[in-house]
Amino acid sequence: MISTGIDIGSRTIKIVSIDSSDRKMVASRRVETTFNPLGQATKLLDGIEGDRLIATGYGRRLAQENFGGHSITEIQAHALGARHVFSECQAILDIGGQDTKAISLDLRGKAQKFEMNDRCAAGTGKFLEFMATSFQVPIEEFGSFALAGVEGLKINSMCTVFAEAEATSLMARGSRPQDIAFALHLSVVKRSISMLRRVTTTGPIVFSGGVALNPCIVELVRREMADEVLIPEDPEMIGALGAALYGLTHTS
Amino acid sequence: MTATYEQMWKDLGLDLVAHDMLMQVLGQGYQDVFLTQESRPQGMDYFNFVMSEVHGLRIKELLDGKKEGKKVIGSFCVFVPEEIVRASDATLVGLCTGADFATEEVEKVLPRNTCSLIKSAFGFKLGKVCPYIESADMIVGENTCDGKKKSYEVFGQLVPNLYVMDLPQMKSPEGKALLKAEYYRFKDRVEQLTGNRIDVARLKNGIEIVNNKRRAVHRLSQLRKADPAPISGLDALLINQVFFYDDPIRFTESVNKICDEIEERTKTNSGVAAKGAPRILLSGCPMAVPNWKLPWIVETSGAVIVGEESCVGERGVRNLTADTGSTLDELMNAIVDRYFQVDCAIFTPNPDRLQHVKDMATAYNANGVIHYGLQFCQPYQMEAMPVEQALEAASIPTLRIDTDYSMEDVEQLKTRVEAFIERLR
Ligand code: SF4
Ligand code: SF4
C-alpha cells in the first residue's frame, strides 16, 4: 500500500508518499502555494499512485474536500514525522514560511503541549524573507550573509514593520549590514526558543521547517539550546511525511 | 416581524438601519451555528423562538410591563443580586456584550486595548442598536475588573441612569462587610426606583423565583454528565445566555421541559455526539450573546462541550440562596453569603476557582479543559497560566485560548482546537 501525505502550507505545498511494506519514501515533491493552492496541489499529485491520502497544513480541509481522504492538524503531522526521523526526539521547533510551532511530545510520541505563532509574520520565514529583500540579499544567502556579522547589535522589535525601521536606523548610524542581519537572526531565534520553553524543558529537539535550512539560524539555535538539536535532512517535508505515516496506521 | 416592531424600536431611539444590519447578521449567525446542528432536542424550539424574538416580543413585554409601572434594570455582571430586583417587582436583564459593534466610535472613547466585552457594551450603546439598554430604567455597573470600573466613568456620560455598585476584591470579613453594605444600598436604591418596599415576604419570593431558575439549570447540568452527551454545548450555552433576559418563571418551565425530554434521551442512550466523543469543559471569561465562536469551533471539530466554568454557566448559577431566614437582615445575609462565593477572577487570591475547574472536569467526565480568555482581560488571562499548570499537573489536558470577538483568527483557532482534540483521542 502507498500512503501519501500532502501538507498545504501558506507558502509551499509538499507531498510525501510512503510504501507500507518497508516504510520507505517513494515520492517527495514540493511546489509554491501561490494564489491557486488547489491547482498547485492537483499538479503536484499528478502521477502519484496511492491508496490513501492524508492532508495537513492550513489547506487541509481544501484538500480533503477536493481529493477525499482524511485530514490531521500540522501539530500531529509534525509529531509523527519528527519521531519517525529521530526516534529519540522529545520536542519540535518548526519555523515555516508563515508560522512557527513549538510542540512537546509524550513518551509515546504524541503531541502534548504546543504553541503556535500564526497571526503575524513575526519570527517566521516570512520575516526573514522580508528583511533579506530590504537588505537586497537573496533569501537563500541571507543566513551566510548574517554569519559574516559580529554579535553586539540588538533588534528589539519582532514586528516586521518595526524591525525594519530599527534595521534602517542602525544602518543610518553606520552599522555594518552583516552585523544587523546577525542581530535580526538572533532575535528570531530568541523568540522561537522562548516559545519552545513554554511547552517543554527537555530535549532532544527536532528543528524543522524551511527556516532550518538557514545556516545562521541553525547555528544560533544550537548555541542557545542546552539540549541536543536534531535537524532532518529535508526539514521542510516533516509535516507531509507525518501525514503519510498517519495514513499507514489509520484506515479512516 | 420587522414591520411590527419598527415603531417600537424607533420610539426607543434605535438607529433602524444599523439595527437591521445587526439583526441580519445575528439571524444568519444563529442559522449557521445553531440550526445546522443535528439531533437537537425538541425543547430547543422554545429557545429558537426566544432568540428570534430577542429584540421583538421580549422587548414588547418589558415595555408593556413598564406601562404598568414595572421597572427594568440592566446589568453587566452576575454580582447584581436578582433576588432584590425581583423582590421589588422589577425585571433584571443582562445586557448582551458578545459582539463587536461601532468599533470606530468605541475607540474614540476607550483605548484599543480594552477587552471585547466592555467594547461591545459601548458599541451597542453608541451604535444605538440595543433595545435593552434603551428600555432600562437603571443600569448597574459593578466595580469588578479595572477595565469595567474605569469604563463606567465614561459609560455614565452616555446613559442617564447608571448606578455603580462597589465590590470587594478579597474574600475577607471586611470584603464581606463591604458587599453587605453595597447590597443594602442597592436595595434602597431599587426601592426608591420602583416605589416598592422590600419586605420579608417579597424577598423570600424573589429568592424562590431565582433559585428555581438556578435549580432548573442545575438539573440540565446533571443530565449533561451522560455519555453520549444528550445536548450540545452550544445549545446548553444558549440556555445559559437566555437565563439573563427571559422572564424567569417561563424560563424555568422551559428548561425543566427540555430536561424531561433529555432525561428520556439518556435512558435510550441517544445523544448529539457519538458515545466516546471527546468531552470538553470550557473555563474562563463569560460568553454573552452572540458570542458563540469558540464553542462552535469546538463542536464542529468532533468534540462536545459538557460544561461551562463561566459566569454564563456554572460560576453564575452554582449556589442557591438560603431562604430560611425570617427577618429581612437574615435574608439579606443569605444573599450576601451566596454571592460572596462567586469565584470571579477579579478576587485575589482566588483558589476556589481552580478547585471548581478540577471538580467540574471530574464531575462532567471531561477529557480536557479549554481555557478561554478574552484578549486584554487581565484577571482571567493571568489566572489562565496557573490554572493550566495545575490542571496539567493533575493529568487534565488543557488548552489555553486567547481570543476576541473578531472572526480573523477562526482558522488558527480551528487548528489549535483540532490539535487539542487529537491529543484527547
Ligand atoms: S466574570 Fe466577574 S466581572 Fe464578569 S460577570 Fe462574572 S463575576 Fe462579573
Ligand atoms: S472579560 Fe475580563 S476584562 Fe473584560 S470585563 Fe470581564 S473581567 Fe473585565
XYZ file of C-alpha atoms and ligand atoms in Angstrom:
693
model
C 0.000 0.000 0.000
C 1.126 3.534 -0.732
C 0.168 6.306 1.643
C 0.578 9.925 0.611
C 0.712 12.931 2.873
C 0.048 16.379 1.482
C 0.979 19.422 3.534
C -0.659 22.575 2.227
C 1.093 25.474 3.853
C 0.610 29.135 3.137
C 3.906 29.330 1.239
C 4.575 25.870 -0.121
C 2.787 22.604 -0.736
C 4.636 19.399 -0.049
C 3.844 15.759 -0.651
C 5.497 12.604 0.569
C 4.499 9.053 -0.363
C 5.459 6.034 1.643
C 5.317 2.367 0.838
C 3.775 0.463 3.709
C 5.869 -2.657 3.135
C 9.164 -1.044 4.115
C 8.073 2.451 5.258
C 10.383 3.890 2.617
C 9.692 7.141 0.888
C 8.723 6.606 -2.736
C 7.979 10.219 -3.630
C 8.777 13.624 -2.205
C 7.813 16.822 -4.002
C 7.198 20.464 -3.293
C 5.803 23.475 -5.073
C 4.912 27.092 -4.232
C 1.382 27.536 -2.955
C 0.663 30.703 -4.975
C -2.863 32.062 -5.107
C -4.135 28.817 -6.522
C -3.389 26.158 -3.914
C -5.877 23.715 -5.358
C -4.415 23.943 -8.859
C -0.909 23.599 -7.491
C -1.845 20.647 -5.322
C -3.523 18.924 -8.247
C -0.375 19.330 -10.311
C 1.773 18.047 -7.501
C -0.360 14.960 -7.040
C -0.305 14.165 -10.727
C 1.093 10.700 -11.301
C 1.155 9.779 -7.620
C -0.139 6.281 -7.205
C -1.743 5.628 -3.912
C -4.471 4.137 -1.894
C -4.512 6.678 0.837
C -4.292 10.450 1.047
C -3.876 12.358 4.284
C -3.910 16.135 4.218
C -2.396 18.523 6.718
C -1.453 22.181 6.933
C -3.730 25.158 6.796
C -5.199 23.975 3.492
C -6.035 20.511 4.816
C -9.793 20.995 4.502
C -9.478 22.188 0.955
C -7.514 19.086 0.071
C -9.894 16.791 1.871
C -12.899 18.330 0.158
C -11.357 18.030 -3.287
C -9.294 14.875 -3.145
C -11.085 12.948 -0.408
C -9.168 11.113 2.250
C -8.557 12.246 5.760
C -7.008 15.279 7.413
C -4.948 15.855 10.536
C -3.527 19.034 12.016
C 0.022 20.091 11.341
C 0.734 19.577 15.036
C 0.005 15.871 14.844
C 1.704 15.559 11.466
C 4.903 17.117 12.760
C 4.876 14.959 15.849
C 4.625 11.807 13.728
C 7.160 12.955 11.160
C 9.787 14.103 13.635
C 9.565 10.949 15.724
C 9.907 8.844 12.626
C 13.132 10.544 11.586
C 14.575 10.801 15.091
C 13.030 8.301 17.464
C 14.668 9.979 20.463
C 13.040 13.355 19.847
C 11.111 14.941 22.720
C 10.111 18.257 21.232
C 9.834 20.029 17.912
C 10.588 23.525 16.787
C 9.235 24.182 13.334
C 9.792 27.529 11.687
C 7.978 27.649 8.422
C 7.144 30.260 5.858
C 4.388 31.889 7.806
C 4.158 30.242 11.159
C 6.258 28.952 13.971
C 5.294 25.996 16.118
C 6.726 24.523 19.254
C 5.497 21.079 20.257
C 6.325 18.808 23.145
C 5.857 15.055 22.833
C 4.871 12.491 25.397
C 6.653 9.188 25.802
C 4.665 7.560 23.041
C 5.456 10.418 20.701
C 2.042 12.009 20.855
C 1.845 15.800 20.778
C 1.261 17.198 24.254
C 1.618 20.939 24.627
C 2.019 23.206 21.665
C 2.303 26.886 20.885
C 1.828 28.492 17.532
C 2.656 31.875 16.230
C 0.247 32.119 13.408
C -1.349 35.516 13.493
C 1.528 37.558 12.138
C 4.794 37.099 10.335
C 6.954 37.947 13.348
C 9.734 35.439 13.773
C 8.810 33.300 10.773
C 10.374 32.615 7.407
C 8.339 35.443 6.006
C 10.013 37.853 8.383
C 13.473 36.773 7.264
C 12.412 36.961 3.649
C 11.133 40.482 4.104
C 14.363 41.535 5.769
C 16.514 39.841 3.120
C 14.658 41.809 0.489
C 15.270 45.057 2.271
C 18.978 44.136 2.510
C 18.900 43.213 -1.177
C 20.330 39.799 -0.408
C 18.745 36.676 -1.944
C 16.907 34.770 0.774
C 18.964 31.610 0.192
C 22.115 33.567 1.019
C 20.750 35.629 3.880
C 21.917 33.142 6.506
C 25.524 33.039 5.341
C 25.431 36.807 4.958
C 24.394 37.113 8.602
C 27.045 34.636 9.707
C 29.651 37.111 8.483
C 28.316 39.548 11.043
C 29.587 40.176 14.540
C 27.387 39.915 17.575
C 26.593 43.057 19.522
C 23.716 44.895 17.950
C 20.227 44.353 19.190
C 16.900 44.354 17.398
C 14.130 44.772 19.916
C 11.024 44.572 17.845
C 9.627 41.421 16.382
C 7.042 43.191 14.311
C 8.179 43.083 10.704
C 7.475 46.740 10.164
C 9.145 47.985 13.323
C 12.110 45.664 12.989
C 12.732 47.021 9.533
C 12.613 50.548 10.919
C 15.124 49.540 13.572
C 17.384 47.982 10.967
C 17.156 51.103 8.832
C 18.066 53.358 11.703
C 21.036 51.151 12.627
C 22.084 51.344 9.006
C 21.818 55.126 9.088
C 24.054 55.178 12.131
C 26.684 53.338 10.132
C 26.386 49.781 11.468
C 27.557 47.013 9.160
C 24.676 45.326 7.328
C 26.068 41.886 8.249
C 26.007 42.791 11.927
C 22.428 43.982 11.639
C 21.485 40.808 9.786
C 23.067 38.778 12.562
C 21.027 40.664 15.134
C 17.856 40.007 13.162
C 18.588 36.304 13.063
C 19.321 36.256 16.756
C 16.028 37.927 17.527
C 14.159 35.260 15.543
C 15.981 32.521 17.414
C 15.415 34.044 20.850
C 11.750 34.390 20.174
C 11.388 30.854 18.876
C 13.254 29.377 21.776
C 11.177 31.203 24.315
C 8.149 29.737 22.596
C 9.664 26.286 22.835
C 10.450 26.858 26.505
C 6.800 27.462 27.177
C 5.943 23.946 26.114
C 8.913 21.949 27.308
C 12.190 21.983 29.120
C 13.625 18.742 27.843
C 15.239 17.653 24.625
C 16.426 16.338 22.231
C 14.734 18.762 19.890
C 13.991 18.383 16.228
C 14.301 21.624 14.353
C 12.276 21.554 11.144
C 10.630 23.825 8.608
C 12.145 25.800 5.755
C 14.000 28.096 8.136
C 16.036 25.129 9.357
C 17.900 25.483 6.041
C 19.261 28.867 7.122
C 22.801 28.273 8.468
C 22.825 31.289 10.770
C 19.549 30.321 12.411
C 20.756 26.745 12.801
C 23.997 27.828 14.400
C 22.211 30.141 16.797
C 19.562 27.581 17.734
C 22.355 25.131 18.535
C 24.192 27.760 20.537
C 21.161 28.895 22.510
C 19.783 25.462 23.314
C 21.240 23.423 26.102
C 19.719 20.295 24.545
C 20.689 18.385 21.524
C 19.245 19.823 18.305
C 18.484 17.389 15.515
C 17.925 18.635 12.004
C 16.271 16.405 9.432
C 17.827 16.107 6.037
C 14.766 17.566 4.409
C 13.346 19.791 7.157
C 10.504 21.123 5.056
C 8.975 17.710 4.454
C 8.318 16.663 8.056
C 4.643 17.623 8.021
C 3.912 15.784 4.770
C 5.919 12.821 5.992
C 3.933 12.707 9.221
C 0.668 12.826 7.305
C 1.785 9.940 5.107
C 2.760 7.953 8.196
C -0.636 8.586 9.699
C -2.161 7.003 6.613
C -0.208 3.810 7.221
C -1.811 3.205 10.577
C -5.269 4.727 10.201
C -7.780 3.457 7.770
C -10.302 6.246 8.122
C -41.775 40.710 12.163
C -39.620 43.748 11.492
C -42.560 45.930 10.489
C -44.484 45.117 13.662
C -41.717 46.316 15.899
C -40.289 49.124 13.842
C -42.269 51.807 15.614
C -41.284 50.396 18.979
C -37.603 50.476 18.054
C -37.968 53.981 16.682
C -39.584 55.127 19.902
C -36.688 53.654 21.861
C -34.343 55.766 19.789
C -32.621 52.922 17.943
C -30.814 53.534 14.695
C -33.049 51.454 12.463
C -30.587 50.976 9.642
C -27.802 49.845 11.926
C -30.234 47.730 13.906
C -31.461 45.983 10.759
C -27.920 45.172 9.891
C -27.251 43.727 13.321
C -30.412 41.624 13.212
C -29.459 40.257 9.837
C -26.004 39.237 10.994
C -27.407 37.786 14.170
C -30.093 35.842 12.325
C -27.607 34.460 9.844
C -25.171 33.563 12.594
C -27.875 31.783 14.524
C -28.933 29.895 11.436
C -25.388 28.774 10.648
C -24.328 27.911 14.161
C -27.454 26.541 15.793
C -29.954 25.387 13.223
C -27.412 23.283 11.357
C -26.830 21.089 14.415
C -28.118 17.547 14.271
C -30.482 15.769 16.670
C -31.245 18.821 18.776
C -33.818 18.274 21.496
C -37.321 19.404 20.513
C -37.339 21.640 23.540
C -34.814 23.892 21.834
C -37.687 25.209 19.732
C -38.606 27.452 22.610
C -35.101 28.908 22.731
C -35.063 29.336 18.963
C -38.226 31.315 19.374
C -36.784 33.422 22.190
C -33.763 34.168 20.051
C -35.856 35.139 17.068
C -37.868 37.490 19.279
C -34.972 38.754 21.349
C -35.420 42.318 20.157
C -39.119 41.912 19.421
C -41.593 40.195 21.658
C -39.398 40.246 24.752
C -38.883 43.996 24.465
C -42.605 44.464 23.920
C -43.236 42.501 27.114
C -40.821 44.667 29.017
C -42.352 47.836 27.623
C -45.872 46.633 28.387
C -44.707 45.915 31.908
C -43.272 49.381 32.160
C -46.648 50.853 31.285
C -47.951 49.112 34.382
C -45.125 50.517 36.437
C -42.737 47.538 36.311
C -39.207 48.813 36.140
C -36.373 47.320 34.097
C -32.859 47.118 35.463
C -29.919 46.246 33.241
C -26.719 44.654 34.453
C -23.340 43.529 33.179
C -22.343 41.117 35.907
C -23.607 38.196 37.955
C -22.865 40.103 41.144
C -26.024 42.153 40.764
C -28.472 40.273 43.005
C -31.545 39.375 41.017
C -33.372 38.369 44.218
C -33.520 42.010 45.284
C -34.638 43.171 41.867
C -37.387 40.545 41.768
C -38.491 41.402 45.283
C -39.242 44.912 44.134
C -41.253 43.565 41.214
C -38.748 44.860 38.711
C -37.080 42.844 35.950
C -33.356 42.272 35.699
C -31.910 41.876 32.230
C -28.360 41.026 31.352
C -27.036 43.389 28.739
C -25.502 41.421 25.907
C -21.886 42.120 25.318
C -20.993 39.414 22.876
C -20.357 41.150 19.565
C -18.279 43.954 18.142
C -20.306 46.908 17.047
C -19.492 50.505 16.091
C -15.849 49.797 16.917
C -14.634 53.068 15.460
C -16.965 55.035 17.679
C -15.963 52.956 20.677
C -12.292 53.571 20.103
C -12.911 57.289 20.303
C -13.836 56.885 23.954
C -11.963 53.757 25.059
C -8.397 52.605 24.489
C -7.977 49.962 21.805
C -6.601 47.504 24.293
C -9.855 47.155 26.184
C -11.469 43.711 26.265
C -14.141 42.897 23.676
C -16.822 42.571 26.318
C -16.501 46.142 27.509
C -16.095 47.438 23.989
C -19.218 45.592 22.974
C -21.312 47.227 25.705
C -20.165 50.611 24.478
C -20.654 49.651 20.849
C -24.272 48.687 21.394
C -24.908 51.960 23.168
C -23.015 54.188 20.748
C -24.376 52.332 17.726
C -27.921 52.719 19.139
C -28.835 49.104 18.479
C -29.674 47.623 21.877
C -33.324 47.906 22.917
C -32.454 46.549 26.376
C -30.087 49.407 27.185
C -32.686 51.843 25.912
C -35.559 50.279 27.869
C -33.676 50.133 31.153
C -34.786 52.438 33.935
C -31.487 51.874 35.636
C -28.229 50.278 34.538
C -25.972 48.779 37.150
C -22.248 48.904 36.664
C -20.115 46.981 39.155
C -16.570 47.614 40.203
C -15.041 44.327 39.177
C -12.027 44.498 36.870
C -10.193 47.749 36.218
C -11.491 47.820 32.669
C -15.111 47.855 33.756
C -14.543 50.103 36.736
C -12.892 52.823 34.740
C -15.067 52.431 31.690
C -18.184 53.061 33.781
C -16.870 56.560 34.350
C -17.222 57.021 30.614
C -20.401 54.970 30.256
C -22.049 57.144 32.884
C -21.813 60.028 30.462
C -23.540 58.066 27.716
C -26.554 56.912 29.714
C -28.632 58.938 32.166
C -29.218 56.169 34.678
C -26.001 54.393 35.592
C -25.730 53.152 39.153
C -22.296 51.986 40.243
C -22.037 49.164 42.755
C -18.788 48.706 44.595
C -17.472 45.182 45.089
C -14.790 43.678 47.289
C -11.574 42.292 45.838
C -10.755 39.912 48.665
C -12.739 37.197 50.376
C -12.121 38.642 53.823
C -14.562 39.627 56.582
C -14.027 43.226 55.523
C -14.780 42.256 51.964
C -17.980 40.610 53.015
C -18.992 43.625 55.067
C -18.486 45.793 52.015
C -20.644 43.501 49.914
C -23.373 43.598 52.521
C -23.277 47.379 52.749
C -23.435 47.616 48.984
C -26.359 45.203 48.718
C -28.271 47.233 51.293
C -27.514 50.404 49.398
C -28.672 48.678 46.225
C -31.872 47.520 47.904
C -32.627 51.084 48.978
C -31.983 52.376 45.509
C -34.190 49.727 43.936
C -36.971 50.500 46.402
C -36.687 54.141 45.544
C -36.771 53.398 41.828
C -39.763 51.089 41.958
C -41.633 52.641 44.859
C -41.992 49.119 46.264
C -40.769 48.395 49.772
C -38.957 45.100 50.018
C -40.213 43.118 52.990
C -39.549 39.562 54.139
C -42.328 38.028 52.062
C -41.297 39.836 48.906
C -37.655 38.993 49.354
C -38.460 35.343 50.005
C -40.460 35.313 46.844
C -37.593 36.881 44.925
C -35.226 34.271 46.296
C -37.555 31.461 45.343
C -38.015 32.632 41.764
C -34.300 32.990 41.204
C -33.421 29.755 42.994
C -35.893 27.865 40.828
C -34.268 29.242 37.744
C -30.893 28.069 39.035
C -32.278 24.669 40.009
C -33.546 24.123 36.501
C -30.092 24.870 35.113
C -28.516 22.555 37.702
C -30.810 19.820 36.501
C -29.707 20.406 32.942
C -26.054 20.301 34.016
C -26.568 16.980 35.778
C -28.011 15.493 32.622
C -25.028 16.626 30.622
C -22.860 14.175 32.531
C -24.211 11.372 30.351
C -22.206 9.824 27.551
C -23.273 10.246 24.759
C -23.874 13.894 25.525
C -27.626 14.450 25.265
C -27.418 18.137 24.344
C -24.755 20.128 22.568
C -22.608 22.599 24.440
C -23.840 25.278 22.073
C -27.457 24.671 22.994
C -26.636 24.499 26.678
C -24.701 27.754 26.374
C -27.655 29.338 24.633
C -29.900 28.310 27.514
C -27.429 29.849 29.938
C -27.420 33.004 27.851
C -31.209 33.208 27.688
C -31.140 32.893 31.508
C -30.177 36.566 31.586
C -33.078 38.126 29.785
C -36.053 35.834 29.591
C -38.953 36.004 32.002
C -37.617 33.878 34.891
C -40.717 31.806 35.519
C -41.247 30.972 31.878
C -37.547 30.271 31.525
C -37.614 27.850 34.440
C -40.553 25.992 32.946
C -38.915 25.759 29.546
C -35.645 24.457 30.959
C -37.462 21.864 33.020
C -39.376 20.815 29.964
C -36.257 20.283 27.920
C -34.782 18.395 30.882
C -37.722 15.977 30.836
C -37.026 15.311 27.215
C -33.294 14.926 27.755
C -33.906 12.530 30.599
C -35.710 10.265 28.148
C -32.817 10.591 25.743
C -30.279 9.490 28.275
C -32.419 6.430 29.038
C -32.177 5.304 25.432
C -28.504 6.235 25.226
C -29.081 8.669 22.421
C -27.332 11.969 22.134
C -25.920 14.679 19.936
C -22.449 13.203 19.637
C -21.204 9.668 19.331
C -20.573 7.795 22.538
C -16.966 8.291 23.481
C -16.606 11.576 21.581
C -14.028 13.778 23.313
C -15.663 15.815 26.065
C -14.546 19.343 26.767
C -15.033 21.625 29.724
C -14.873 25.321 28.868
C -13.499 27.604 31.522
C -12.863 31.313 31.696
C -14.466 34.560 30.631
C -18.225 34.731 30.216
C -19.696 34.272 26.739
C -22.559 36.664 26.162
C -24.952 36.561 23.196
C -23.997 36.270 20.364
C -20.516 35.115 21.226
C -20.600 31.520 20.005
C -17.292 31.424 18.176
C -15.213 29.094 20.308
C -17.950 26.563 21.191
C -18.889 26.438 17.541
C -15.298 25.688 16.575
C -15.016 23.017 19.256
C -18.235 21.280 18.331
C -17.587 21.324 14.608
C -14.207 19.713 15.249
C -15.579 16.472 16.615
C -15.741 17.204 20.338
C -18.667 18.038 22.579
C -18.769 20.606 25.372
C -20.124 19.227 28.609
C -19.852 22.198 30.953
C -19.015 25.876 31.230
C -16.972 27.135 34.144
C -18.097 30.659 33.395
C -20.463 33.348 34.612
C -22.684 32.427 31.715
C -22.680 28.913 33.084
C -21.885 27.257 36.347
C -19.977 30.067 38.052
C -23.045 32.225 37.642
C -25.602 29.721 38.906
C -23.619 27.400 41.164
C -25.086 28.240 44.565
C -28.617 28.716 45.769
C -29.620 31.455 48.170
C -30.812 30.098 51.518
C -34.432 31.047 52.086
C -34.743 30.006 55.706
C -34.267 33.448 57.233
C -37.225 35.010 58.943
C -36.049 38.605 59.111
C -35.040 40.891 56.317
C -31.491 41.035 57.624
C -31.226 37.252 57.736
C -32.371 37.050 54.157
C -30.003 39.803 53.114
C -27.192 37.909 54.831
C -28.147 34.796 52.919
C -27.936 36.743 49.681
C -24.540 38.137 50.647
C -23.333 34.644 51.571
C -24.459 33.284 48.246
C -22.851 35.911 46.064
C -19.709 36.080 48.140
C -18.921 32.564 46.933
C -18.801 33.564 43.282
C -15.218 32.821 42.300
C -14.647 35.537 39.725
C -11.024 36.151 38.771
C -11.205 39.732 39.979
C -10.764 38.344 43.501
C -7.328 37.837 44.925
C -6.325 35.239 45.769
C -8.909 33.055 44.089
C -8.178 29.409 44.927
C -11.805 28.289 44.806
C -11.970 28.734 41.094
C -9.088 26.386 40.452
C -10.706 23.792 42.665
C -14.011 24.227 40.867
C -12.437 23.752 37.460
C -10.887 20.500 38.637
C -14.091 19.331 40.278
C -16.118 20.126 37.202
C -13.696 18.319 34.914
C -14.187 15.219 37.044
C -17.920 15.606 37.577
C -18.700 16.022 33.881
C -16.219 13.356 32.769
C -14.360 15.890 30.684
C -11.320 14.632 28.796
C -9.821 18.091 28.641
C -10.304 21.725 29.547
C -10.200 24.663 27.175
C -9.461 27.880 28.972
C -10.998 30.813 27.183
C -9.554 34.224 27.893
C -10.522 37.421 26.169
C -7.629 39.467 24.947
C -6.841 42.296 27.342
C -8.733 40.629 30.175
C -6.102 40.722 32.853
C -7.948 38.800 35.578
C -8.715 35.724 33.504
C -5.618 35.779 31.347
C -3.469 35.962 34.445
C -5.308 33.107 36.087
C -5.108 31.070 32.907
C -1.471 30.164 33.402
C -1.688 28.790 36.944
C -4.954 27.066 36.005
C -3.278 25.406 33.048
C -0.283 24.341 35.103
C -2.369 22.922 37.903
C -4.650 21.020 35.552
C -1.795 19.555 33.540
C -0.134 18.544 36.786
C -3.350 16.727 37.653
C -3.213 14.986 34.243
C -6.095 17.012 32.833
C -5.064 18.122 29.342
C -5.585 21.850 28.993
C -5.581 24.244 26.086
C -5.313 27.939 26.675
C -7.024 30.133 24.096
C -6.814 33.915 23.991
C -9.130 35.489 21.511
C -11.644 38.248 20.895
C -14.908 38.689 19.000
C -13.409 39.081 15.542
C -13.537 36.246 13.044
C -9.984 36.780 11.843
C -8.490 34.021 13.919
C -11.073 31.329 13.206
C -8.755 29.234 11.039
C -5.936 29.439 13.559
C -8.275 28.575 16.399
C -9.558 25.592 14.450
C -6.047 24.256 14.096
C -5.354 24.683 17.791
C -8.622 23.136 18.855
C -8.345 20.227 16.433
C -4.806 19.525 17.573
C -6.014 19.569 21.152
C -8.812 17.155 20.322
C -6.297 14.880 18.582
C -4.415 14.837 21.839
C -7.532 13.665 23.682
C -8.412 10.830 21.348
S -16.507 37.295 35.237
Fe -16.538 38.514 37.105
S -16.943 40.573 36.351
Fe -17.535 39.162 34.722
S -19.711 38.739 35.036
Fe -18.565 37.202 36.132
S -18.399 37.958 38.208
Fe -18.924 39.683 36.918
S -13.740 39.894 30.322
Fe -12.182 40.421 31.830
S -11.533 42.496 31.276
Fe -13.463 42.105 30.236
S -14.999 42.882 31.602
Fe -14.773 40.732 32.132
S -13.244 40.659 33.773
Fe -13.136 42.673 32.792
